[in-house]
PDB file of C-alpha atoms in Angstrom:
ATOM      1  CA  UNK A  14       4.357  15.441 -21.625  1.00  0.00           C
ATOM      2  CA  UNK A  15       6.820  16.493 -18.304  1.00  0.00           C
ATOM      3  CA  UNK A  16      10.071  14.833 -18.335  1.00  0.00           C
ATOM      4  CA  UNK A  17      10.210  13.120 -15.374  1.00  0.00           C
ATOM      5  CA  UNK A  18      13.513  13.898 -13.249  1.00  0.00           C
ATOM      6  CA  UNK A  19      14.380  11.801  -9.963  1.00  0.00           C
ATOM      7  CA  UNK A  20      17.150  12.059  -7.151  1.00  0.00           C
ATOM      8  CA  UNK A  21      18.628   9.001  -6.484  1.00  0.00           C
ATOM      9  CA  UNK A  22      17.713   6.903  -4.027  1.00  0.00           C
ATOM     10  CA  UNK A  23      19.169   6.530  -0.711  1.00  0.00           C
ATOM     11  CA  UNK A  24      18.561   4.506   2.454  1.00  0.00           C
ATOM     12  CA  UNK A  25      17.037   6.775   5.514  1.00  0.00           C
ATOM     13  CA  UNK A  26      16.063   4.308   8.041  1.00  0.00           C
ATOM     14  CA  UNK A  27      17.578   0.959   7.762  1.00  0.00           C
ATOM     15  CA  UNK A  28      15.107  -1.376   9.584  1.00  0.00           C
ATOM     16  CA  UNK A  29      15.792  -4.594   7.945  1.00  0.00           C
ATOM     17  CA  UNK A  30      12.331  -5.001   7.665  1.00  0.00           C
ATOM     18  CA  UNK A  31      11.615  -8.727   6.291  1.00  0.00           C
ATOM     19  CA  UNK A  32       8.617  -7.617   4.698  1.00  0.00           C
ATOM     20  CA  UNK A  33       8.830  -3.792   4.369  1.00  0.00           C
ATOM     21  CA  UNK A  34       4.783  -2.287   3.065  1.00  0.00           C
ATOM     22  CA  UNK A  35       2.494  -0.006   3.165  1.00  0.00           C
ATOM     23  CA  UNK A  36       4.658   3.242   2.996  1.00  0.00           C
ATOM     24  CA  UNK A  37       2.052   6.619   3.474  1.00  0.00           C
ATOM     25  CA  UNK A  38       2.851  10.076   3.966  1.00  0.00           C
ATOM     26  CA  UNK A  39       0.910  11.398   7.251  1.00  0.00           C
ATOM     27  CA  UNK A  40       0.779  15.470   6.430  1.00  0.00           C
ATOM     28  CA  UNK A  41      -0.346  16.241   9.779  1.00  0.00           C
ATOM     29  CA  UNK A  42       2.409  14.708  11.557  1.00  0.00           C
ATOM     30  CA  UNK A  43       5.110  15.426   9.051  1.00  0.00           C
ATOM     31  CA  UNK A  44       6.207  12.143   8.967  1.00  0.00           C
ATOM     32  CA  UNK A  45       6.071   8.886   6.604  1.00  0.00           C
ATOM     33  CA  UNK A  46       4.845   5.642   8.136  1.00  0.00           C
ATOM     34  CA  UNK A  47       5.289   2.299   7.035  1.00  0.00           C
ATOM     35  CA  UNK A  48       4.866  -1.478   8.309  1.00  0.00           C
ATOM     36  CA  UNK A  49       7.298  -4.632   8.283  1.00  0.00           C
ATOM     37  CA  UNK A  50       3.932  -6.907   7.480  1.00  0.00           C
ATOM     38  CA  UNK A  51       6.636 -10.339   8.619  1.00  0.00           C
ATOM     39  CA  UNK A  52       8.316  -8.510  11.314  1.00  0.00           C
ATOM     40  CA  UNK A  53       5.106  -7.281  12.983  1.00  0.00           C
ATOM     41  CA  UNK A  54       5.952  -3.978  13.390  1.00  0.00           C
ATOM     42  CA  UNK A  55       4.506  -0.305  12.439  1.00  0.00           C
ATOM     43  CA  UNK A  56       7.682   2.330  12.284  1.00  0.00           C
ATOM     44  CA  UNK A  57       7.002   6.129  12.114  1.00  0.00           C
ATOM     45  CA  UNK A  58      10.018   8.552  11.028  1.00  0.00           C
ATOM     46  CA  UNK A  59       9.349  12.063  11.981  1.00  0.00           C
ATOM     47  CA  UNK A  60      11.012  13.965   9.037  1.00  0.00           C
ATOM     48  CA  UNK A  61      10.874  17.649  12.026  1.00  0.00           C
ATOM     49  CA  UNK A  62      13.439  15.953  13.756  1.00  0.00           C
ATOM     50  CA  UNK A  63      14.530  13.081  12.648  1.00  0.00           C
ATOM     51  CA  UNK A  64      12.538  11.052  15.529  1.00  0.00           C
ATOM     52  CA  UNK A  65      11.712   7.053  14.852  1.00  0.00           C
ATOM     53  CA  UNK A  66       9.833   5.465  16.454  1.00  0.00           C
ATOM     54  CA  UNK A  67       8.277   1.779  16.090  1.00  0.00           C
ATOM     55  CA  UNK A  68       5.601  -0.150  17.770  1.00  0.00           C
ATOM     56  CA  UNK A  69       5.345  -4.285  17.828  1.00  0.00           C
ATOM     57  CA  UNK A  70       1.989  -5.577  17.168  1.00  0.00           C
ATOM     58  CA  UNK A  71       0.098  -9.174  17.906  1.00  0.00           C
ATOM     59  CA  UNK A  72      -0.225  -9.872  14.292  1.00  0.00           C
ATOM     60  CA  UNK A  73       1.010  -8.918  10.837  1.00  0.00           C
ATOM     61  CA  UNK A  74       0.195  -5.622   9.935  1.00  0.00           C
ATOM     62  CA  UNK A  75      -0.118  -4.782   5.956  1.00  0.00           C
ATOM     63  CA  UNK A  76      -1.232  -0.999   5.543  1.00  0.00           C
ATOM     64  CA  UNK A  77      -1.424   1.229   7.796  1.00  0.00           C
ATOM     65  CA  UNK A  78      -3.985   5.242   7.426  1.00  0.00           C
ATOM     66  CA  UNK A  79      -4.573   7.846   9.253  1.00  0.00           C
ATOM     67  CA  UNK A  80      -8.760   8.539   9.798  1.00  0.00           C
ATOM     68  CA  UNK A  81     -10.322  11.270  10.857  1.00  0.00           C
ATOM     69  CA  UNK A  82     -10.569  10.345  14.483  1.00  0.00           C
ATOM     70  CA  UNK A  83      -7.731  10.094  16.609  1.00  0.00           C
ATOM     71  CA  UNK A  84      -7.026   6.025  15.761  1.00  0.00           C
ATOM     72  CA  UNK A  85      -5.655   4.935  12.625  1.00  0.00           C
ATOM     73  CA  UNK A  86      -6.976   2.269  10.684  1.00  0.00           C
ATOM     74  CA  UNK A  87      -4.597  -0.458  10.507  1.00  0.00           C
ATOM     75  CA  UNK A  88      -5.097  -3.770   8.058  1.00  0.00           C
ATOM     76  CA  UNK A  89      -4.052  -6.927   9.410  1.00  0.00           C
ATOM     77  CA  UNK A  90      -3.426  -9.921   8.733  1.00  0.00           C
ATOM     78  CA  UNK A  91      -7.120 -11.232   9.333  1.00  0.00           C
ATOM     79  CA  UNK A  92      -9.191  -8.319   9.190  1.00  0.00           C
ATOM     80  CA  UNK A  93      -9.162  -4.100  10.065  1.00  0.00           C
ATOM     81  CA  UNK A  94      -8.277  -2.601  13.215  1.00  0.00           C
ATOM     82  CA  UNK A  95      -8.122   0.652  15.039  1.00  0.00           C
ATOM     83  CA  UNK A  96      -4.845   1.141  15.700  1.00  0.00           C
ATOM     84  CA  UNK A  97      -3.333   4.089  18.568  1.00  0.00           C
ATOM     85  CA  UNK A  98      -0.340   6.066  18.362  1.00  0.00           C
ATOM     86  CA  UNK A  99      -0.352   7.123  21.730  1.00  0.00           C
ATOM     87  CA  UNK A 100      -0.562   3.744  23.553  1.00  0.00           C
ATOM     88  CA  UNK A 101       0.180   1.325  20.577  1.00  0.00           C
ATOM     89  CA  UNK A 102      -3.064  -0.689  21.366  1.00  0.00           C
ATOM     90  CA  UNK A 103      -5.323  -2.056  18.527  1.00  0.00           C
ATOM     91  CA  UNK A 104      -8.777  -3.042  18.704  1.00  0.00           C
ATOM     92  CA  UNK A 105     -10.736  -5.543  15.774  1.00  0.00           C
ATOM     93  CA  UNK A 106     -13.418  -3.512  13.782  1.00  0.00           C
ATOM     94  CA  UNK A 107     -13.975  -5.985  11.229  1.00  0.00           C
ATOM     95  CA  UNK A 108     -12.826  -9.954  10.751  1.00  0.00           C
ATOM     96  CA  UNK A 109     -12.217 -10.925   6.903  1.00  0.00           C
ATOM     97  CA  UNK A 110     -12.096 -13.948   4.894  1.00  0.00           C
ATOM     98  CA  UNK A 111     -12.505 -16.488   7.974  1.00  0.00           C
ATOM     99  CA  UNK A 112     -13.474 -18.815   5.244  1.00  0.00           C
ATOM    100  CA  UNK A 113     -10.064 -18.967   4.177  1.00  0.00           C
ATOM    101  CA  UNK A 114      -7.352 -19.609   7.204  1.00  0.00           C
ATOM    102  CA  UNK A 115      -4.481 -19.683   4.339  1.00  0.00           C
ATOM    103  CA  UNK A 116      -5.460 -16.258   3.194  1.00  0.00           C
ATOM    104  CA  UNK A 117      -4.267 -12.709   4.585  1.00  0.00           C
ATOM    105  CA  UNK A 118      -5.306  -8.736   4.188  1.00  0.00           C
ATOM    106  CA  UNK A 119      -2.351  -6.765   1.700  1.00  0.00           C
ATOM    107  CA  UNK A 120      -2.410  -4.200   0.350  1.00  0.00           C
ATOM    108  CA  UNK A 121      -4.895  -1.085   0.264  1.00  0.00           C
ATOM    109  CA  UNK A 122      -6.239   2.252  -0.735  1.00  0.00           C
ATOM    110  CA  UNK A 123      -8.393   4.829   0.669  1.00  0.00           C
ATOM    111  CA  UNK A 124     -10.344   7.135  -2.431  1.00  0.00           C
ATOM    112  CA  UNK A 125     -10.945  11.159  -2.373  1.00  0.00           C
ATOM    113  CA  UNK A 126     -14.579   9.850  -0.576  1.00  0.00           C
ATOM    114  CA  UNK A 127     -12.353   8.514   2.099  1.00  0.00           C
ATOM    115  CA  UNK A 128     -13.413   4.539   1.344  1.00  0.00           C
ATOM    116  CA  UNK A 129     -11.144   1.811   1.941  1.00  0.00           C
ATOM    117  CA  UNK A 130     -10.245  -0.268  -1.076  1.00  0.00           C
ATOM    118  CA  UNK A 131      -8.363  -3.054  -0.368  1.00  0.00           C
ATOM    119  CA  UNK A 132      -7.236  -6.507  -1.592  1.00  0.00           C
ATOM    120  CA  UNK A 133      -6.488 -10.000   0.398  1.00  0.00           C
ATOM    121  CA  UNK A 134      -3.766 -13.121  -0.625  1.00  0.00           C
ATOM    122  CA  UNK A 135      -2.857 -16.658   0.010  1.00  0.00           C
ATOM    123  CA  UNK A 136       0.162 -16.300   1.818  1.00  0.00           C
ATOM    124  CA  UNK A 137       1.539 -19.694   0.064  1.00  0.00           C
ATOM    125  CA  UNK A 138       1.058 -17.025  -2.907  1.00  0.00           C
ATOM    126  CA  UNK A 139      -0.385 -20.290  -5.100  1.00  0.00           C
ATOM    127  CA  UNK A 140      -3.853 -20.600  -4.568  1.00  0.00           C
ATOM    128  CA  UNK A 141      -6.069 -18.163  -6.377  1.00  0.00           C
ATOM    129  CA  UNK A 142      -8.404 -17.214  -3.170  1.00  0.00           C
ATOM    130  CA  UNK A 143      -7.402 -13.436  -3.036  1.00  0.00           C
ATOM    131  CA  UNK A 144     -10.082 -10.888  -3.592  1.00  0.00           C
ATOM    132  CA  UNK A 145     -10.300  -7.307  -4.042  1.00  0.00           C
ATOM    133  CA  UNK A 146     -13.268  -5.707  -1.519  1.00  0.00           C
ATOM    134  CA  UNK A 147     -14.552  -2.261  -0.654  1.00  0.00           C
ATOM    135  CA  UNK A 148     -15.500  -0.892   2.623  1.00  0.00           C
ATOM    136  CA  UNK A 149     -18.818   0.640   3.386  1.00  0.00           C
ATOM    137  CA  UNK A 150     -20.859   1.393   6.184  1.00  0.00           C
ATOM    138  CA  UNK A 151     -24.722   1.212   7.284  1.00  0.00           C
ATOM    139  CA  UNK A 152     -24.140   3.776   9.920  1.00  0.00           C
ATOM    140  CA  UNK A 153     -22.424   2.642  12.617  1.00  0.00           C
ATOM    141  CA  UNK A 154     -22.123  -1.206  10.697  1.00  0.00           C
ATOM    142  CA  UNK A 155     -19.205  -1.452   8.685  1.00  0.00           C
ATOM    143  CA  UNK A 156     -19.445  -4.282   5.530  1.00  0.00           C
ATOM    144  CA  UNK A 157     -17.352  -5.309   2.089  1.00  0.00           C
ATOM    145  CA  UNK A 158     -18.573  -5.648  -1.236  1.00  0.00           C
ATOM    146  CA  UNK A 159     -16.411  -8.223  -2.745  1.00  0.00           C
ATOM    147  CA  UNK A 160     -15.592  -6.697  -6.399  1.00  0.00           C
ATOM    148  CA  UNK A 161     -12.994  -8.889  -7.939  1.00  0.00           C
ATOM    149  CA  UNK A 162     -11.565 -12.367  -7.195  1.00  0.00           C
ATOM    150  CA  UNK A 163      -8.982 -15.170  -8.010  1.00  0.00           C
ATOM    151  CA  UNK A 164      -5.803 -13.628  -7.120  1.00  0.00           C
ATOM    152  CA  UNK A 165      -2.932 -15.229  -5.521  1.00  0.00           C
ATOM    153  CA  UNK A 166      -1.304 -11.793  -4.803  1.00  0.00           C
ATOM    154  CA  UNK A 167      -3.005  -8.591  -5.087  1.00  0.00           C
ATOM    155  CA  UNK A 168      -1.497  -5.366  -4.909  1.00  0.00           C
ATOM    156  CA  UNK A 169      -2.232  -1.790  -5.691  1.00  0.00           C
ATOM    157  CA  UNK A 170      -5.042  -0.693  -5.686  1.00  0.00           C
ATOM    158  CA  UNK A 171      -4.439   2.923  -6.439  1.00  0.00           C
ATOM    159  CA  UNK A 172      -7.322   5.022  -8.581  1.00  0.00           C
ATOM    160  CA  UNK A 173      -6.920   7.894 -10.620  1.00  0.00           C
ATOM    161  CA  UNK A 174      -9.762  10.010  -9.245  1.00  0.00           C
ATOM    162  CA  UNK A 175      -9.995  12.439 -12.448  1.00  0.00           C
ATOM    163  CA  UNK A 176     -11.520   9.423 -14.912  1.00  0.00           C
ATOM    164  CA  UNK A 177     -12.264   7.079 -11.927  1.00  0.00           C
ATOM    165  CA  UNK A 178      -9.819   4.218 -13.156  1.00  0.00           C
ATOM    166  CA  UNK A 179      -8.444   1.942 -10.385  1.00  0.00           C
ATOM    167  CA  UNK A 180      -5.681  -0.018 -10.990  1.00  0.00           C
ATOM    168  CA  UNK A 181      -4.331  -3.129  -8.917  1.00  0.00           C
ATOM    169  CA  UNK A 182      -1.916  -5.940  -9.830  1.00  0.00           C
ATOM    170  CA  UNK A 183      -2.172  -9.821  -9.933  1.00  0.00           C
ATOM    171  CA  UNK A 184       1.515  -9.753  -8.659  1.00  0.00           C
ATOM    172  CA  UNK A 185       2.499 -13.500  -9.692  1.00  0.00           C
ATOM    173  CA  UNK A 186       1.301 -13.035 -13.084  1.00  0.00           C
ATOM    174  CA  UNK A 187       3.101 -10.393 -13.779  1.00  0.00           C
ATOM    175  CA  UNK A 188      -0.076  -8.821 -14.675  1.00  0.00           C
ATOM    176  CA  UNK A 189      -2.008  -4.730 -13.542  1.00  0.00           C
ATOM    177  CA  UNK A 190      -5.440  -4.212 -14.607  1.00  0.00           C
ATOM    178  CA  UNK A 191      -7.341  -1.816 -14.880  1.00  0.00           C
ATOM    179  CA  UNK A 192     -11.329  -1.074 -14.065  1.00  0.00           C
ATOM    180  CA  UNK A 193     -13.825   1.298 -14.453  1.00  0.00           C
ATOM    181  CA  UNK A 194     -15.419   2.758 -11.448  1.00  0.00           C
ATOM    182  CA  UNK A 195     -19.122   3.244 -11.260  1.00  0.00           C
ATOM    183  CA  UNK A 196     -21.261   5.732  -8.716  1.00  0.00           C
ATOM    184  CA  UNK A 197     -18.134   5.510  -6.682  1.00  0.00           C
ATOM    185  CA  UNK A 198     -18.714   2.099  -5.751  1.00  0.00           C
ATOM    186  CA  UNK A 199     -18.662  -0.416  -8.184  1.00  0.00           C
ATOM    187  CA  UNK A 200     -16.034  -1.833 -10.732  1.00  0.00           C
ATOM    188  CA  UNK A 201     -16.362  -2.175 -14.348  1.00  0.00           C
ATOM    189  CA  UNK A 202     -14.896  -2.825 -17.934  1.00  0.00           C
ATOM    190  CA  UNK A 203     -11.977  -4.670 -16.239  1.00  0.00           C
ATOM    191  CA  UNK A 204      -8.651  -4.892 -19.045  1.00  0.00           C
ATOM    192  CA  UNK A 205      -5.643  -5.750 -18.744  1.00  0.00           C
ATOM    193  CA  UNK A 206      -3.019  -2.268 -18.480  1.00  0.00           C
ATOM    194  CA  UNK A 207       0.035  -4.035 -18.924  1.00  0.00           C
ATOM    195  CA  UNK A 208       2.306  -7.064 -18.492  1.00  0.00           C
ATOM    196  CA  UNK A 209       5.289  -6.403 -16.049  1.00  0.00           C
ATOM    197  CA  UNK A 210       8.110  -8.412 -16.814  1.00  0.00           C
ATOM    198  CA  UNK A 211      11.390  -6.829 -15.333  1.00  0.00           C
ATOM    199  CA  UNK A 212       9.741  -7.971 -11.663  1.00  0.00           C
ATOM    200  CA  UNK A 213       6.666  -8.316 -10.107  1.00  0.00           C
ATOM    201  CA  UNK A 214       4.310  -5.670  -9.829  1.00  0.00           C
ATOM    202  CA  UNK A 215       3.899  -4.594  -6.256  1.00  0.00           C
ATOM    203  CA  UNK A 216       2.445  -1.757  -5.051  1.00  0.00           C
ATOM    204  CA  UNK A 217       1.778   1.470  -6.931  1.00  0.00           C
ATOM    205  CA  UNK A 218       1.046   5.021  -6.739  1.00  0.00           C
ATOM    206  CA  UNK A 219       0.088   7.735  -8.973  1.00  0.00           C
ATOM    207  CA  UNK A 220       1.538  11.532  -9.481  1.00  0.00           C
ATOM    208  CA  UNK A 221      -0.112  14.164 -10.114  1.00  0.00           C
ATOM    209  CA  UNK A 222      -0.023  13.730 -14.154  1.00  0.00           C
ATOM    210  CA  UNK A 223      -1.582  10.349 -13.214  1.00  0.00           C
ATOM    211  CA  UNK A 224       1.741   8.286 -13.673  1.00  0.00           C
ATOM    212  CA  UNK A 225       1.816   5.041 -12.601  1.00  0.00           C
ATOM    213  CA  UNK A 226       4.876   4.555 -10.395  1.00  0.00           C
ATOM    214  CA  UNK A 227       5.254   0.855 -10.097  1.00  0.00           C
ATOM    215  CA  UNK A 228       7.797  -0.902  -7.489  1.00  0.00           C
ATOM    216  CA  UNK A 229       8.996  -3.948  -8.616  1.00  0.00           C
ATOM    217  CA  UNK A 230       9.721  -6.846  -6.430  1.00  0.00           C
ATOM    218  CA  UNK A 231      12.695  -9.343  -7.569  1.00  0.00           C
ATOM    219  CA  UNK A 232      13.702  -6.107 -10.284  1.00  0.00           C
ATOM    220  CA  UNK A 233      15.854  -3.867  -8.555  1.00  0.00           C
ATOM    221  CA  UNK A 234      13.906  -0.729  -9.541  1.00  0.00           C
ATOM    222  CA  UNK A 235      10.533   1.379  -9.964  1.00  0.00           C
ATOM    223  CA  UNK A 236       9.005   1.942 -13.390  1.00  0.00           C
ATOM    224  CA  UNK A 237       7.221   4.496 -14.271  1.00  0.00           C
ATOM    225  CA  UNK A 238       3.867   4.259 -16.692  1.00  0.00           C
ATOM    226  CA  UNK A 239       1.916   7.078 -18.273  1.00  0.00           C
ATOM    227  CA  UNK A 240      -1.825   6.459 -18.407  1.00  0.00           C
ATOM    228  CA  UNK A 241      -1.598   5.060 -22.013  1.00  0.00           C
ATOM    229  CA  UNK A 242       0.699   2.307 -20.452  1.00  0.00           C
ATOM    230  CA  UNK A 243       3.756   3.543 -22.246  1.00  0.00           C
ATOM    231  CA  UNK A 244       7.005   3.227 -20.213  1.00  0.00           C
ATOM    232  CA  UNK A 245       8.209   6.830 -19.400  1.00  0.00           C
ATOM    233  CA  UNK A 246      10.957   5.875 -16.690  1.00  0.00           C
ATOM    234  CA  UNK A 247      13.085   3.590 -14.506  1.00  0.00           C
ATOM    235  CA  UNK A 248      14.484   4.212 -11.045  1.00  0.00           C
ATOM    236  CA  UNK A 249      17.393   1.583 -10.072  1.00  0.00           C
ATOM    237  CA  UNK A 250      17.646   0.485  -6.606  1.00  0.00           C
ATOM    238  CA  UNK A 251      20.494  -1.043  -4.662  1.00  0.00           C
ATOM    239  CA  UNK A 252      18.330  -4.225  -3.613  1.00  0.00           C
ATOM    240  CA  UNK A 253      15.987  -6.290  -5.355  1.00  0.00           C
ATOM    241  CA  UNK A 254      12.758  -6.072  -3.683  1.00  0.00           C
ATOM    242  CA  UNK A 255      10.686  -2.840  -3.631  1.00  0.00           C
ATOM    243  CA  UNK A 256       7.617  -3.464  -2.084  1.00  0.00           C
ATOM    244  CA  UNK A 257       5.568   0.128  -2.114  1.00  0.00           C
ATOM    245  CA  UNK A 258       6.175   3.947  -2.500  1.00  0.00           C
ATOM    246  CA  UNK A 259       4.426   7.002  -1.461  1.00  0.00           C
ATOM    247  CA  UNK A 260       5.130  10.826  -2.432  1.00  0.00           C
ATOM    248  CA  UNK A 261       5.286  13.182   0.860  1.00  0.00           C
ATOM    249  CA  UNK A 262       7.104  16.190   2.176  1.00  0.00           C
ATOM    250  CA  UNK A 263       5.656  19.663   1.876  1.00  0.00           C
ATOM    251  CA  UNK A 264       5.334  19.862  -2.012  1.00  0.00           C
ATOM    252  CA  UNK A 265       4.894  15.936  -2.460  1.00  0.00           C
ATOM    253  CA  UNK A 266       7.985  15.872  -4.664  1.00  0.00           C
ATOM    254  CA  UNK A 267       9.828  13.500  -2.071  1.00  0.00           C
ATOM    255  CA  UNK A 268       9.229   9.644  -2.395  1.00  0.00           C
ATOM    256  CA  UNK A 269       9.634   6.939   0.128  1.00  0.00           C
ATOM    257  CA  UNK A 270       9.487   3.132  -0.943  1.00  0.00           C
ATOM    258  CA  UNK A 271       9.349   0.516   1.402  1.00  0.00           C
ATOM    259  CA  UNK A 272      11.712  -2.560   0.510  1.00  0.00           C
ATOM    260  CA  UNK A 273      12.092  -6.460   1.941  1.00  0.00           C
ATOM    261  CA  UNK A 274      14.901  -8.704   2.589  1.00  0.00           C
ATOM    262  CA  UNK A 275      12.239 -11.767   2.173  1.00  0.00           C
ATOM    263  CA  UNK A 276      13.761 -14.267   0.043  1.00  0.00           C
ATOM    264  CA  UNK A 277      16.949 -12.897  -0.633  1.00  0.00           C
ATOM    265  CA  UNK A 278      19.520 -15.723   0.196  1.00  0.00           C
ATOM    266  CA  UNK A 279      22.324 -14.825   3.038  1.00  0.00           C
ATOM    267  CA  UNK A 280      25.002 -14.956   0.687  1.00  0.00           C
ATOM    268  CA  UNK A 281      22.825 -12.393  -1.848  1.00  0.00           C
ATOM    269  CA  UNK A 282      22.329 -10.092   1.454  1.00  0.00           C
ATOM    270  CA  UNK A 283      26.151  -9.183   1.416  1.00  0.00           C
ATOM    271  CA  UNK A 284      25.616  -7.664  -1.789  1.00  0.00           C
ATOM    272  CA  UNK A 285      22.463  -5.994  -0.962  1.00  0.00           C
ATOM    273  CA  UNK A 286      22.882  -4.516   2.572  1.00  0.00           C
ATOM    274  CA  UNK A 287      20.184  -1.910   2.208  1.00  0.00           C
ATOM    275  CA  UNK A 288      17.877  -4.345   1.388  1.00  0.00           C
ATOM    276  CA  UNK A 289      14.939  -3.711   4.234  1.00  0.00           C
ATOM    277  CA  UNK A 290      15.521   0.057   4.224  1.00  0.00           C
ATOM    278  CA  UNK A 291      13.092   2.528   4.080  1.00  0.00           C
ATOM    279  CA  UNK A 292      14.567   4.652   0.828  1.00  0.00           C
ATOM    280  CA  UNK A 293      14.370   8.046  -0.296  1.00  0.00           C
ATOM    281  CA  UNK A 294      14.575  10.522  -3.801  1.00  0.00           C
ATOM    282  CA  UNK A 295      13.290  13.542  -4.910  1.00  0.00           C
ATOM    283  CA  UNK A 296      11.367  14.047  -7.905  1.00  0.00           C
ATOM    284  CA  UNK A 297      10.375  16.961 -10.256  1.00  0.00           C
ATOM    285  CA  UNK A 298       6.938  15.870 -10.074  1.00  0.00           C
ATOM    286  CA  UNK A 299       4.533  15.946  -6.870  1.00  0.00           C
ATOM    287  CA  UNK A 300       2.390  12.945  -6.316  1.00  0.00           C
ATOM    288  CA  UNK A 301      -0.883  12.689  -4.729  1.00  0.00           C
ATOM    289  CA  UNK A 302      -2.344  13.825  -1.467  1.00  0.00           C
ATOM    290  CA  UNK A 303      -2.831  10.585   0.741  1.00  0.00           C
ATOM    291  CA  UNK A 304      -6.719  10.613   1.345  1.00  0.00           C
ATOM    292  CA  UNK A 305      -7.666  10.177   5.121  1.00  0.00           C
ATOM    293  CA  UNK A 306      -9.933   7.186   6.056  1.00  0.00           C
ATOM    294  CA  UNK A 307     -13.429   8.323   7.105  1.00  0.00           C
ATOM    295  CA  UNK A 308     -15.188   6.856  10.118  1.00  0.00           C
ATOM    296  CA  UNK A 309     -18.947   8.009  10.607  1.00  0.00           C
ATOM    297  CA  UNK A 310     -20.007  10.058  13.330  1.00  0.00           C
ATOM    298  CA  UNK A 311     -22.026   6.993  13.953  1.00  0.00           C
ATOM    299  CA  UNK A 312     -19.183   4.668  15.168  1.00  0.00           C
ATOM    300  CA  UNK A 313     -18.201   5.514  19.025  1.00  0.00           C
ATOM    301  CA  UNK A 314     -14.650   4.632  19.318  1.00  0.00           C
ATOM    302  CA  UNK A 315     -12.378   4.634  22.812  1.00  0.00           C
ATOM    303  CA  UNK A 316     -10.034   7.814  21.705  1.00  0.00           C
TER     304      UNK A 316
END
């Protein structure tokens, strides 16, 4: 087993985000982007030089991917959207869960086949109407498959693509299970990995030794989970929250995590300034590639 040796951590863009998420490395742009799902925002920092920029949206934006078209595919608070770097416009694909007005898109994944996973929430983070869905198309018709429910909170998903394991978390239960996946589409054998009790289990990525990196939210830190579940490291953070991290750079061995000032009391934000920042470390080992969205050659877009 490789030791596992990390930098520490450091603020590099200090956006106050209320609701920092969705942190993704975009290789062909050599930058990392990220979303501030409360403050309605999307922010892009160009690692080349050093440019930021940020764009406001309509609505809450929770993860954000690049595609193999010239959009992005941008979750939202009430369903998917193309989203444009160049003008900052965004255009509906697909509505979700307008069953359930309480209920919002969080967090998601996109698989080596270039499928969205993704999971949905009550934003009063009580009710158990959160569901975790995949996204497939019938040519140029995109539709979900519903494959879990009865979350409050989901987060994750992330999948190990050698032994096609996905993991996700039921955040307020301190709980991340784990599922088998079947012909690529279709969860199985679902168990639970492990109880997280120093925080709650945000979201999560996976190295290439198929670690679980898992950000904490109300723990101050990022632990670290072989595939066994047995606890192989913790990062400390100068803030409480960390919402989501991603492994970019030109070898992958540099990790950004997203963090949130949400619920963090004035008086407790003097002793976390950084709290909001986009943060920074190195690591001895490189994570995964981030996986780019695929849109069929059926779907006409306006690029």
């Amino acid at each position: 087993m490789i030791t596992i040796n990390s930098s520490c951590p450091s603020a590099i863009w200090e956006t106050q985000s209320e609701l920092g998420e969705g942190v993704m490395w975009n290789a062909s742009e050599k930058a990392v982007c990220f979303v501030d799902i409360e403050g309605k925002k999307i922010h892009q920092y160009r690692l080349n030089d050093n440019q930021k920029k940020s764009w406001n949206t309509h609505k809450k934006p929770t993860f954000f991917f690049p595609t193999n078209r010239s959009v992005y595919l941008c979750g939202m608070e009430d369903g998917l959207y193309w989203f444009s770097l160049f003008n900052g416009s965004v255009t509906l694909f697909y509505p979700l869960e307008e069953k359930f007005p309480n209920n919002r898109i969080n967090d998601g994944y996109i698989d080596a086949k270039g499928q969205l996973w993704f999971g949905s929430m009550d934003e009063k983070e009580k009710k158990l109407t959160g569901s975790l869905y995949l996204l497939k198309w019938d040519q140029a018709k995109p539709y979900v498959i519903r494959q879990d429910r009865e979350y409050a909170v989901l987060n994750g998903p992330v999948i190990d693509e050698d032994k096609q394991i996905l993991y996700c978390s039921h955040s307020n239960a301190h709980e991340i299970f784990s599922f088998d996946i079947e012909d690529g589409q279709k969860l199985a054998n679902k168990r639970l990995f492990l109880k997280e009790m120093e925080g709650y289990p945000d979201g999560m990525a996976l190295d290439c030794e198929n670690n679980l990196w898992v950000c904490l939210y109300q723990g101050h830190k990022i632990n670290v989970y072989s595939s066994d579940g047995q606890k192989l490291k913790s990062i400390d953070f100068p803030c409480p929250n960390l919402t989501k991290i991603a492994f970019g750079g030109n070898d992958l061995k540099t990790a950004f995590v997203t963090s949130a000032r949400a619920k963090i009391s004035k008086k407790d934000l003097e002793k976390y300034p950084k709290a909001g920042a986009l943060f920074t470390f190195d690591n001895n080992i490189a994570g995964k590639r981030q996986n780019i969205f695929h849109i069929p050659d059926e779907v006409r877009l306006e690029e």
